[in-house]
């Protein structure tokens, strides 16, 4: 329901395109990892994944469960609340591991928060937290890197700008792009795993940003990958 809702609403806020690497795959029991830049990008990513016939369990900040109706929807679909800087944070990894064992795909935002800046420009994913490495170390799950670009054109900056961006998005309909890369099996210690995952997501993000002509994507080896467009 959440993925279908995101796919239905996103076209009103922007023009979404989706590409994949030629060898991209979403095997049951995989962890989907996306870059996080805006309050809008979870909806954009879910909409893109829905078009790829992927409907993951989402690990999201626990505060969303306090939003009327949304909280009930999240609970009913067994999405996973993350209580950051809380003793309950470890329980989220337990729930994620169980979902993976059942063959579900789990969507995680490894940066653990949004960038603190007011502009709408793209930039590479920030440092990842260790939760993803611990989850893959525990389960052996492969990681599917997903890069999104353009969501900051919907919402970014302070509260007033966020609201203004959301209200005007249906008129502006900014371009949005999501790219899924090939699966990666992480190896080594937690620091190594974290670095490998971040590098894979960064490459997927560069492909997405390049599709929108974002200057930040212009780095050595940052050209778009060959894949299907949907």
Coordinates of C-alpha atoms in Angstrom, one line a residue:
X1 CA 0.0 0.0 0.0
X2 CA 2.7 2.5 1.0
X3 CA 4.7 1.8 -2.2
X4 CA 1.6 2.0 -4.4
X5 CA 0.6 5.3 -2.7
X6 CA 4.1 6.8 -3.3
X7 CA 3.9 5.8 -7.0
X8 CA 0.5 7.4 -7.3
X9 CA 1.5 10.7 -5.7
X10 CA 5.0 11.2 -6.9
X11 CA 4.0 12.2 -10.5
X12 CA 2.1 15.1 -9.1
X13 CA 5.3 16.5 -7.5
X14 CA 7.8 15.8 -10.3
X15 CA 8.8 13.9 -13.4
X16 CA 10.3 10.6 -12.3
X17 CA 12.5 8.5 -14.5
X18 CA 14.1 5.2 -13.4
X19 CA 17.2 3.3 -14.7
X20 CA 19.1 0.2 -13.7
X21 CA 22.4 -1.3 -14.3
X22 CA 22.2 -4.2 -16.8
X23 CA 23.0 -6.7 -14.1
X24 CA 20.8 -5.1 -11.4
X25 CA 18.7 -7.5 -9.4
X26 CA 16.5 -7.5 -6.3
X27 CA 16.9 -11.0 -4.9
X28 CA 14.7 -12.0 -2.0
X29 CA 16.4 -11.3 1.3
X30 CA 18.5 -8.3 0.0
X31 CA 19.1 -5.0 1.6
X32 CA 18.3 -1.9 -0.6
X33 CA 20.4 1.1 0.4
X34 CA 19.6 4.6 -0.9
X35 CA 21.1 8.0 -0.4
X36 CA 19.1 10.4 1.8
X37 CA 18.9 14.1 0.9
X38 CA 15.4 15.3 1.4
X39 CA 12.2 14.6 3.3
X40 CA 10.7 13.9 -0.2
X41 CA 13.2 11.2 -1.3
X42 CA 11.7 8.2 0.5
X43 CA 8.5 8.7 -1.5
X44 CA 10.5 9.1 -4.7
X45 CA 12.6 6.0 -4.0
X46 CA 9.5 3.9 -3.1
X47 CA 7.8 5.1 -6.3
X48 CA 10.8 4.1 -8.4
X49 CA 11.1 0.7 -6.7
X50 CA 7.4 0.1 -7.2
X51 CA 7.9 0.6 -10.9
X52 CA 10.6 -2.1 -10.7
X53 CA 8.1 -4.4 -8.9
X54 CA 9.9 -4.1 -5.6
X55 CA 8.0 -3.4 -2.4
X56 CA 10.4 -3.3 0.5
X57 CA 10.1 -3.1 4.3
X58 CA 11.3 0.3 5.2
X59 CA 13.5 1.2 8.1
X60 CA 12.5 4.8 9.0
X61 CA 12.7 7.2 11.9
X62 CA 10.4 6.3 14.7
X63 CA 8.8 9.7 14.7
X64 CA 6.8 8.9 11.6
X65 CA 4.8 6.4 13.7
X66 CA 3.4 9.3 15.7
X67 CA 1.8 10.8 12.5
X68 CA -2.0 10.0 12.4
X69 CA -2.9 7.5 9.8
X70 CA 0.6 7.2 8.5
X71 CA 1.7 5.5 11.7
X72 CA -1.0 2.9 11.5
X73 CA -0.2 2.3 7.8
X74 CA 3.5 1.8 8.7
X75 CA 2.6 -0.6 11.5
X76 CA 0.1 -2.6 9.4
X77 CA 2.7 -3.2 6.7
X78 CA 5.4 -4.1 9.2
X79 CA 7.8 -1.3 8.4
X80 CA 10.5 -0.9 11.0
X81 CA 10.8 2.1 13.3
X82 CA 14.3 3.2 14.1
X83 CA 14.8 4.9 17.5
X84 CA 18.1 6.7 17.1
X85 CA 20.3 7.3 20.1
X86 CA 18.0 5.0 22.1
X87 CA 18.4 1.5 23.6
X88 CA 15.7 0.4 21.2
X89 CA 17.9 1.1 18.2
X90 CA 19.3 -2.4 18.3
X91 CA 15.8 -3.9 18.1
X92 CA 15.3 -2.3 14.7
X93 CA 18.2 -4.5 13.4
X94 CA 16.6 -7.6 15.0
X95 CA 13.4 -6.8 13.1
X96 CA 15.3 -6.2 9.9
X97 CA 17.2 -9.5 10.2
X98 CA 13.9 -11.3 10.7
X99 CA 12.4 -9.7 7.6
X100 CA 15.4 -10.7 5.5
X101 CA 15.2 -14.2 6.8
X102 CA 11.6 -14.3 5.5
X103 CA 12.8 -13.2 2.1
X104 CA 11.6 -9.6 2.3
X105 CA 13.7 -6.8 0.9
X106 CA 14.6 -4.1 3.5
X107 CA 15.2 -0.5 2.5
X108 CA 17.7 1.4 4.7
X109 CA 19.1 4.9 4.7
X110 CA 22.6 4.3 6.0
X111 CA 23.5 8.0 6.4
X112 CA 21.1 8.2 9.4
X113 CA 19.8 11.7 8.7
X114 CA 19.4 14.6 6.3
X115 CA 22.1 17.1 5.3
X116 CA 22.0 20.5 7.1
X117 CA 22.0 23.0 4.3
X118 CA 19.5 25.2 2.5
X119 CA 20.3 24.9 -1.2
X120 CA 18.7 22.4 -3.6
X121 CA 22.0 21.2 -5.2
X122 CA 23.1 17.6 -5.3
X123 CA 26.2 16.2 -3.4
X124 CA 27.6 12.8 -2.8
X125 CA 26.3 10.7 0.1
X126 CA 27.7 11.5 3.5
X127 CA 29.4 9.1 5.9
X128 CA 27.4 5.9 6.6
X129 CA 26.6 4.7 10.1
X130 CA 27.5 1.2 11.1
X131 CA 24.0 -0.3 11.2
X132 CA 24.1 -1.5 7.6
X133 CA 27.5 -3.2 8.1
X134 CA 26.2 -4.9 11.3
X135 CA 23.1 -6.1 9.5
X136 CA 24.9 -7.6 6.6
X137 CA 27.5 -9.1 8.9
X138 CA 24.8 -10.8 10.8
X139 CA 22.7 -12.0 7.8
X140 CA 25.0 -12.3 4.8
X141 CA 22.5 -10.3 2.8
X142 CA 23.6 -8.7 -0.5
X143 CA 23.2 -4.9 -0.9
X144 CA 21.4 -3.3 -3.8
X145 CA 22.7 0.3 -4.1
X146 CA 20.1 2.9 -5.2
X147 CA 20.9 6.5 -6.0
X148 CA 18.3 9.2 -6.2
X149 CA 18.7 12.8 -7.4
X150 CA 16.3 15.7 -7.7
X151 CA 14.3 15.2 -4.5
X152 CA 15.8 18.3 -3.0
X153 CA 14.1 20.3 -5.8
X154 CA 10.8 19.3 -4.1
X155 CA 11.8 20.0 -0.5
X156 CA 15.1 21.3 1.1
X157 CA 16.2 23.9 3.5
X158 CA 14.3 25.3 6.5
X159 CA 10.7 24.8 7.4
X160 CA 9.3 27.7 5.4
X161 CA 11.3 26.6 2.3
X162 CA 10.2 23.0 2.8
X163 CA 6.6 23.9 2.9
X164 CA 6.9 26.3 -0.1
X165 CA 8.7 23.7 -2.1
X166 CA 6.1 21.1 -1.5
X167 CA 3.2 23.4 -2.3
X168 CA 4.8 24.7 -5.5
X169 CA 6.2 21.3 -6.7
X170 CA 3.0 20.4 -8.7
X171 CA 3.4 23.6 -10.7
X172 CA 7.2 23.2 -11.1
X173 CA 7.3 19.4 -11.5
X174 CA 11.0 19.1 -11.2
X175 CA 12.9 16.3 -12.8
X176 CA 13.7 13.3 -10.5
X177 CA 15.8 10.3 -11.3
X178 CA 16.5 7.0 -9.5
X179 CA 19.1 4.5 -10.5
X180 CA 19.6 1.0 -9.1
X181 CA 23.0 -0.6 -9.3
X182 CA 24.2 -4.2 -9.4
X183 CA 24.1 -6.1 -6.1
X184 CA 27.2 -6.0 -3.9
X185 CA 28.2 -8.6 -1.3
X186 CA 30.0 -6.8 1.4
X187 CA 33.2 -8.3 3.0
X188 CA 35.7 -7.5 5.7
X189 CA 35.3 -5.8 9.0
X190 CA 32.5 -3.2 9.7
X191 CA 34.6 -0.3 8.5
X192 CA 35.4 -2.0 5.2
X193 CA 31.8 -3.1 4.7
X194 CA 30.6 0.5 5.4
X195 CA 33.0 1.9 2.9
X196 CA 32.1 -0.6 0.2
X197 CA 28.4 0.2 0.6
X198 CA 28.9 3.9 0.5
X199 CA 31.0 3.6 -2.6
X200 CA 28.3 1.6 -4.4
X201 CA 25.6 4.0 -3.4
X202 CA 27.7 6.9 -4.4
X203 CA 28.2 5.5 -7.9
X204 CA 24.4 4.9 -8.2
X205 CA 23.8 8.5 -7.1
X206 CA 26.3 9.8 -9.6
X207 CA 24.4 8.0 -12.4
X208 CA 21.1 9.5 -11.2
X209 CA 22.6 13.0 -10.8
X210 CA 24.3 12.8 -14.3
X211 CA 20.9 11.9 -15.8
X212 CA 19.6 15.3 -14.5
X213 CA 22.8 17.2 -15.6
X214 CA 23.8 18.0 -12.0
X215 CA 27.3 19.4 -11.9
X216 CA 28.1 17.3 -8.8
X217 CA 28.0 14.2 -10.9
X218 CA 30.9 15.4 -13.0
X219 CA 33.8 13.5 -11.4
X220 CA 36.2 10.9 -12.8
X221 CA 34.4 7.7 -13.7
X222 CA 31.1 9.2 -12.9
X223 CA 29.3 8.7 -16.2
X224 CA 25.9 7.1 -16.5
X225 CA 25.7 3.3 -16.4
X226 CA 24.1 1.4 -19.2
X227 CA 20.7 0.1 -18.2
X228 CA 17.0 0.0 -18.7
X229 CA 14.9 3.1 -18.4
X230 CA 11.4 2.9 -17.0

